[in-house]
Short mmCIF file of N, CA and C in Angstrom, two decimals:
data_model
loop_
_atom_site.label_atom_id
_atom_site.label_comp_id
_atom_site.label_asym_id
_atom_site.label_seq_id
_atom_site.Cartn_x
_atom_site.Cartn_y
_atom_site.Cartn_z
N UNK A 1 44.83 345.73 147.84
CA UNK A 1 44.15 345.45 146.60
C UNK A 1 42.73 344.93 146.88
N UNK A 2 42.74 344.09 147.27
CA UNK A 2 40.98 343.36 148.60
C UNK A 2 41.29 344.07 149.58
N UNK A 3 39.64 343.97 149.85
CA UNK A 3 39.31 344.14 151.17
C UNK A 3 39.58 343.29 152.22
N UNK A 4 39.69 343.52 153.53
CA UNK A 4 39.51 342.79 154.70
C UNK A 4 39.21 341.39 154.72
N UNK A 5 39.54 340.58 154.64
CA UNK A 5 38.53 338.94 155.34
C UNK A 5 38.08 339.23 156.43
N UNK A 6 37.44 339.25 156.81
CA UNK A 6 36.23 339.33 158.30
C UNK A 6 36.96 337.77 159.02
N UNK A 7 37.41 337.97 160.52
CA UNK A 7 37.36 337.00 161.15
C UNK A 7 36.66 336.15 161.97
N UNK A 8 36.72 335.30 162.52
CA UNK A 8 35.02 335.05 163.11
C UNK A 8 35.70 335.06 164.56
N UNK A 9 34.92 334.48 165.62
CA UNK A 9 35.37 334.84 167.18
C UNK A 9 36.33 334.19 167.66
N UNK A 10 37.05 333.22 166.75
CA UNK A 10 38.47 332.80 167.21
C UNK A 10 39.38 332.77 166.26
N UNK A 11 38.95 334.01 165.57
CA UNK A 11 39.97 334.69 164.87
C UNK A 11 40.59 334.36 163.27
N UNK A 12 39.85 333.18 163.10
CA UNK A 12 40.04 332.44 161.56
C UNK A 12 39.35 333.06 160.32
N UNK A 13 39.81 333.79 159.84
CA UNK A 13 39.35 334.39 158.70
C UNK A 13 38.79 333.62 157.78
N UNK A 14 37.61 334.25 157.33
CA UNK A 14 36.38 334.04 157.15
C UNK A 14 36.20 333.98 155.48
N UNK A 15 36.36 333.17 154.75
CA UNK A 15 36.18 333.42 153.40
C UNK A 15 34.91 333.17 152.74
N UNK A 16 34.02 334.13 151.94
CA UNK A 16 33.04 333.37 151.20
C UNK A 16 33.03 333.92 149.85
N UNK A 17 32.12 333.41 149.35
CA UNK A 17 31.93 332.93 147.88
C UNK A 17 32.59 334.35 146.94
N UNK A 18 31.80 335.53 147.26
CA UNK A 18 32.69 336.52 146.96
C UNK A 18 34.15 336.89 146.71
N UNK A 19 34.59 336.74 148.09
CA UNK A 19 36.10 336.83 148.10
C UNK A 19 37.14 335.78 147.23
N UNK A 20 36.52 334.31 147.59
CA UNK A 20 36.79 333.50 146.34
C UNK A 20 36.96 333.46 145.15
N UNK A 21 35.93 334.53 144.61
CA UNK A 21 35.43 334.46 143.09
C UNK A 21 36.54 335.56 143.07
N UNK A 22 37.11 336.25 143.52
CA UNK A 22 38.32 337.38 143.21
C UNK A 22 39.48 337.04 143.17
N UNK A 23 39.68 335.76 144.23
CA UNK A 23 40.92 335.59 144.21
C UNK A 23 41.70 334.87 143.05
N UNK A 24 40.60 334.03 142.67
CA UNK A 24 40.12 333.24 141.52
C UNK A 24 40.51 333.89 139.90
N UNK A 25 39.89 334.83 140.52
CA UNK A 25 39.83 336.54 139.30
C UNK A 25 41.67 336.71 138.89
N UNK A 26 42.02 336.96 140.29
CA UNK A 26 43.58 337.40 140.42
C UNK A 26 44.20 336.51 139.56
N UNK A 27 44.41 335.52 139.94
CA UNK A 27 45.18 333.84 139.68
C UNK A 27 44.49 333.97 138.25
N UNK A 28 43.93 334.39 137.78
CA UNK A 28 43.54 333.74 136.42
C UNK A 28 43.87 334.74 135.33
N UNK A 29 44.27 335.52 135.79
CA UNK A 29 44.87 337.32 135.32
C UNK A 29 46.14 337.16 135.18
N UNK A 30 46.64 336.57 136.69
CA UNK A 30 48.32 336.80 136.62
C UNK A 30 48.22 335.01 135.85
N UNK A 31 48.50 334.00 135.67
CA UNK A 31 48.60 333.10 134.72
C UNK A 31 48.43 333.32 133.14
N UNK A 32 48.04 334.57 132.93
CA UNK A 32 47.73 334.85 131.75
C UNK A 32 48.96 335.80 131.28
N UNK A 33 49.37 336.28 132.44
CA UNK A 33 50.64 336.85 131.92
C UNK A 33 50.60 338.74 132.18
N UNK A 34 49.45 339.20 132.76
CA UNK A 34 48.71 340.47 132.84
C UNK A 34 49.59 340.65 134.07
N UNK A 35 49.98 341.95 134.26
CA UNK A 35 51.06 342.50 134.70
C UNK A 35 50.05 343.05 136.15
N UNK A 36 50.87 343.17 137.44
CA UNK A 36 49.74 343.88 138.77
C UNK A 36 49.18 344.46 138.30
N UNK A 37 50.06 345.45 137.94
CA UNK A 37 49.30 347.46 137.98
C UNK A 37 48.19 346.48 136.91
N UNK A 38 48.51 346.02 136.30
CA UNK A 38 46.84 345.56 134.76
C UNK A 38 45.79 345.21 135.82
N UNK A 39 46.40 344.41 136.85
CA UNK A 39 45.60 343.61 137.62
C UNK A 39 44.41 344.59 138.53
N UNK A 40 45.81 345.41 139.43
CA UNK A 40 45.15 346.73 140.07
C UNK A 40 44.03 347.29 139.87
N UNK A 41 44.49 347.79 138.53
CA UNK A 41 43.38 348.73 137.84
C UNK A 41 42.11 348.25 137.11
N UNK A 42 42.41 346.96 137.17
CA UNK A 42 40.48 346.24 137.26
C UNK A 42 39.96 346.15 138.37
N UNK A 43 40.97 345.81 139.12
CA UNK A 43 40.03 345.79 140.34
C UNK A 43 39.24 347.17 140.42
N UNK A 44 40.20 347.84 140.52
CA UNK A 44 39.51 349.74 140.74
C UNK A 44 38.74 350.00 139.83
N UNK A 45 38.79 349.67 138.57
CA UNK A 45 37.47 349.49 137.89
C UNK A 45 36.27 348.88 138.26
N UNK A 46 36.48 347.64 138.77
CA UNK A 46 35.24 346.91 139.18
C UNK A 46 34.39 347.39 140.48
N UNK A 47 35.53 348.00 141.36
CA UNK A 47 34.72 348.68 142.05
C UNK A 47 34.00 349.60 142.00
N UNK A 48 34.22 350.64 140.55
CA UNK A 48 33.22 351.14 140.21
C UNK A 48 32.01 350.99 139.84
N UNK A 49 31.49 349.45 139.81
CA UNK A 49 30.55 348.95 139.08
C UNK A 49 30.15 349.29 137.82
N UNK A 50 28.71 349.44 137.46
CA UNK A 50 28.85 349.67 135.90
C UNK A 50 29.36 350.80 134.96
N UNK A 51 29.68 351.44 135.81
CA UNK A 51 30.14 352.57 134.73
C UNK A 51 31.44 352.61 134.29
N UNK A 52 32.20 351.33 134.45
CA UNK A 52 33.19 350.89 133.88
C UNK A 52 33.33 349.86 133.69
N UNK A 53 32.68 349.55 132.83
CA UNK A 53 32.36 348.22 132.14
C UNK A 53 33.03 349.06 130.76
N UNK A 54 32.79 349.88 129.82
CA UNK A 54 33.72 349.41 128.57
C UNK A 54 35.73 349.79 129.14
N UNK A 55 36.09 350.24 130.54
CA UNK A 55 37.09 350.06 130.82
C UNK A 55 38.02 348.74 131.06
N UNK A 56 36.93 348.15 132.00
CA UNK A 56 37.37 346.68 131.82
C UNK A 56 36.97 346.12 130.75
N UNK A 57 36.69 345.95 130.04
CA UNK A 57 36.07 345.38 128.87
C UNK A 57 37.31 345.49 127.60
N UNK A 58 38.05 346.53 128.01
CA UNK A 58 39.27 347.10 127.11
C UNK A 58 39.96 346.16 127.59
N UNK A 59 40.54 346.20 129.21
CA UNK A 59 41.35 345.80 130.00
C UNK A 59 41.63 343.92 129.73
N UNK A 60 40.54 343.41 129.42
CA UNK A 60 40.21 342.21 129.20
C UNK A 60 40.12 341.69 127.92
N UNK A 61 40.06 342.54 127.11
CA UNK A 61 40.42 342.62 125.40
C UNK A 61 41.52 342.07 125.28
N UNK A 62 42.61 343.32 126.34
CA UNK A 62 43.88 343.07 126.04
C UNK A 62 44.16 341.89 126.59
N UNK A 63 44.28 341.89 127.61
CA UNK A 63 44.42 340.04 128.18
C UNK A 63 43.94 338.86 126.97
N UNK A 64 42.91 339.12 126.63
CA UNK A 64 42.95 337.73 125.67
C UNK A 64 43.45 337.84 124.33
N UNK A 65 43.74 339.22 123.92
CA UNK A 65 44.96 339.02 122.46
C UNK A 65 46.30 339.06 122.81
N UNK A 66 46.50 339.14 123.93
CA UNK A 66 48.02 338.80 124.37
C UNK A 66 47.80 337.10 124.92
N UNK A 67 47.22 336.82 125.18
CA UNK A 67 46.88 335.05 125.43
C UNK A 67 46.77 334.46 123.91
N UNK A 68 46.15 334.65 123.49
CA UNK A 68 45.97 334.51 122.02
C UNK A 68 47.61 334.40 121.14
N UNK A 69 48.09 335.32 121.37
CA UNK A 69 49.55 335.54 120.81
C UNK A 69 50.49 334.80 121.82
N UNK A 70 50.58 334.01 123.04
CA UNK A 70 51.09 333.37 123.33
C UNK A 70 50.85 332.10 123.51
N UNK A 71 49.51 331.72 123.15
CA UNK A 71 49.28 330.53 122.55
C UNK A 71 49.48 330.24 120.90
N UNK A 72 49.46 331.15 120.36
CA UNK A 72 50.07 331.08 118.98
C UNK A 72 51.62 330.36 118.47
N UNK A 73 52.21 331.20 119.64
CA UNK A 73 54.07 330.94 120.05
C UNK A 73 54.25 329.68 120.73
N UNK A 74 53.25 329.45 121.48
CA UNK A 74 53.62 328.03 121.86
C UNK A 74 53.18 326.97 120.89
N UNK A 75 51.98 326.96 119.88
CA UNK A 75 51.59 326.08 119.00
C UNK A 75 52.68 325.62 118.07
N UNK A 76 53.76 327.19 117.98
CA UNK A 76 54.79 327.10 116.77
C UNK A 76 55.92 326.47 117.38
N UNK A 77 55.89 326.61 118.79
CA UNK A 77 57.07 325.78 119.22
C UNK A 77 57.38 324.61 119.35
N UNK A 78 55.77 324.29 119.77
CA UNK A 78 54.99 322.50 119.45
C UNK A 78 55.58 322.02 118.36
N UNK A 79 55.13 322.88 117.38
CA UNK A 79 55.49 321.95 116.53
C UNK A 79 56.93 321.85 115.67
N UNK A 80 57.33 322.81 116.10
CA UNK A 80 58.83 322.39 115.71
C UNK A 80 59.41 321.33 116.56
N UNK A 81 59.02 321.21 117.84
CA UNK A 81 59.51 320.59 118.61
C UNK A 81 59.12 318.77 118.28
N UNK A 82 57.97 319.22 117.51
CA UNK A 82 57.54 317.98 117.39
C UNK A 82 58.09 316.76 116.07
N UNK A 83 58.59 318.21 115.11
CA UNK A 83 59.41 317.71 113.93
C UNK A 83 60.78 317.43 114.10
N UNK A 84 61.24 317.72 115.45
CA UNK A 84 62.36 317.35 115.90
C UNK A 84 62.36 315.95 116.15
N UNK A 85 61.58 316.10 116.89
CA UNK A 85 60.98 314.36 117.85
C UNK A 85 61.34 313.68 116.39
N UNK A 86 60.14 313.71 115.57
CA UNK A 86 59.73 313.04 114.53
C UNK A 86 61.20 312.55 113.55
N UNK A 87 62.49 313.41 113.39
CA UNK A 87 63.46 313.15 112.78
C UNK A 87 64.30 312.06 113.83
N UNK A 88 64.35 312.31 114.95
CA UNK A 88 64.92 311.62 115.97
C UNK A 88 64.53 309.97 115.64
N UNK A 89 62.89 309.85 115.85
CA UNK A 89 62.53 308.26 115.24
C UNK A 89 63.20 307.33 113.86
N UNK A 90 63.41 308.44 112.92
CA UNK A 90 63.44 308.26 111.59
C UNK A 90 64.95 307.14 111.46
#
């Protein structure tokens, strides 16, 4: 899915700011709930550079109305959960 880490002369792979900012990318994709292959296929988008920008741009649509809708589900669970609490005191 990445490229290579470059090692240096005793063999400790080499991370910079780049590679970071992807991995970063990954982890913040899959926490969202975006499935590999979703994941995959931005990457392979991005490596196309700009000429797939309204691909990812779709790709990332979807990611945040499916975040959106599961922050929705959790707000509703909040608060039932919370009117539970609230009878419990009573």
């Amino acid at each position: 899915m990445l490229p290579a880490v470059p090692r240096n002369s005793s063999r400790i792979r080499v991370y910079d700011k780049s590679f970071v900012f992807w991995l970063e990318l990954i982890r913040n994709l899959k926490i969202t709930g975006m499935q590999l292959e979703k994941i995959i296929e931005y990457i392979e988008f991005a490596k196309l550079g700009t000429r797939s920008l309204p691909a990812k741009a779709r790709l990332l649509a979807e990611v945040r109305e499916n975040t959106q809708q599961k922050r929705r589900s959790l707000q509703e669970t909040m608060k039932k959960a919370d009117d539970v609490l609230e009878n419990f005191a009573e």
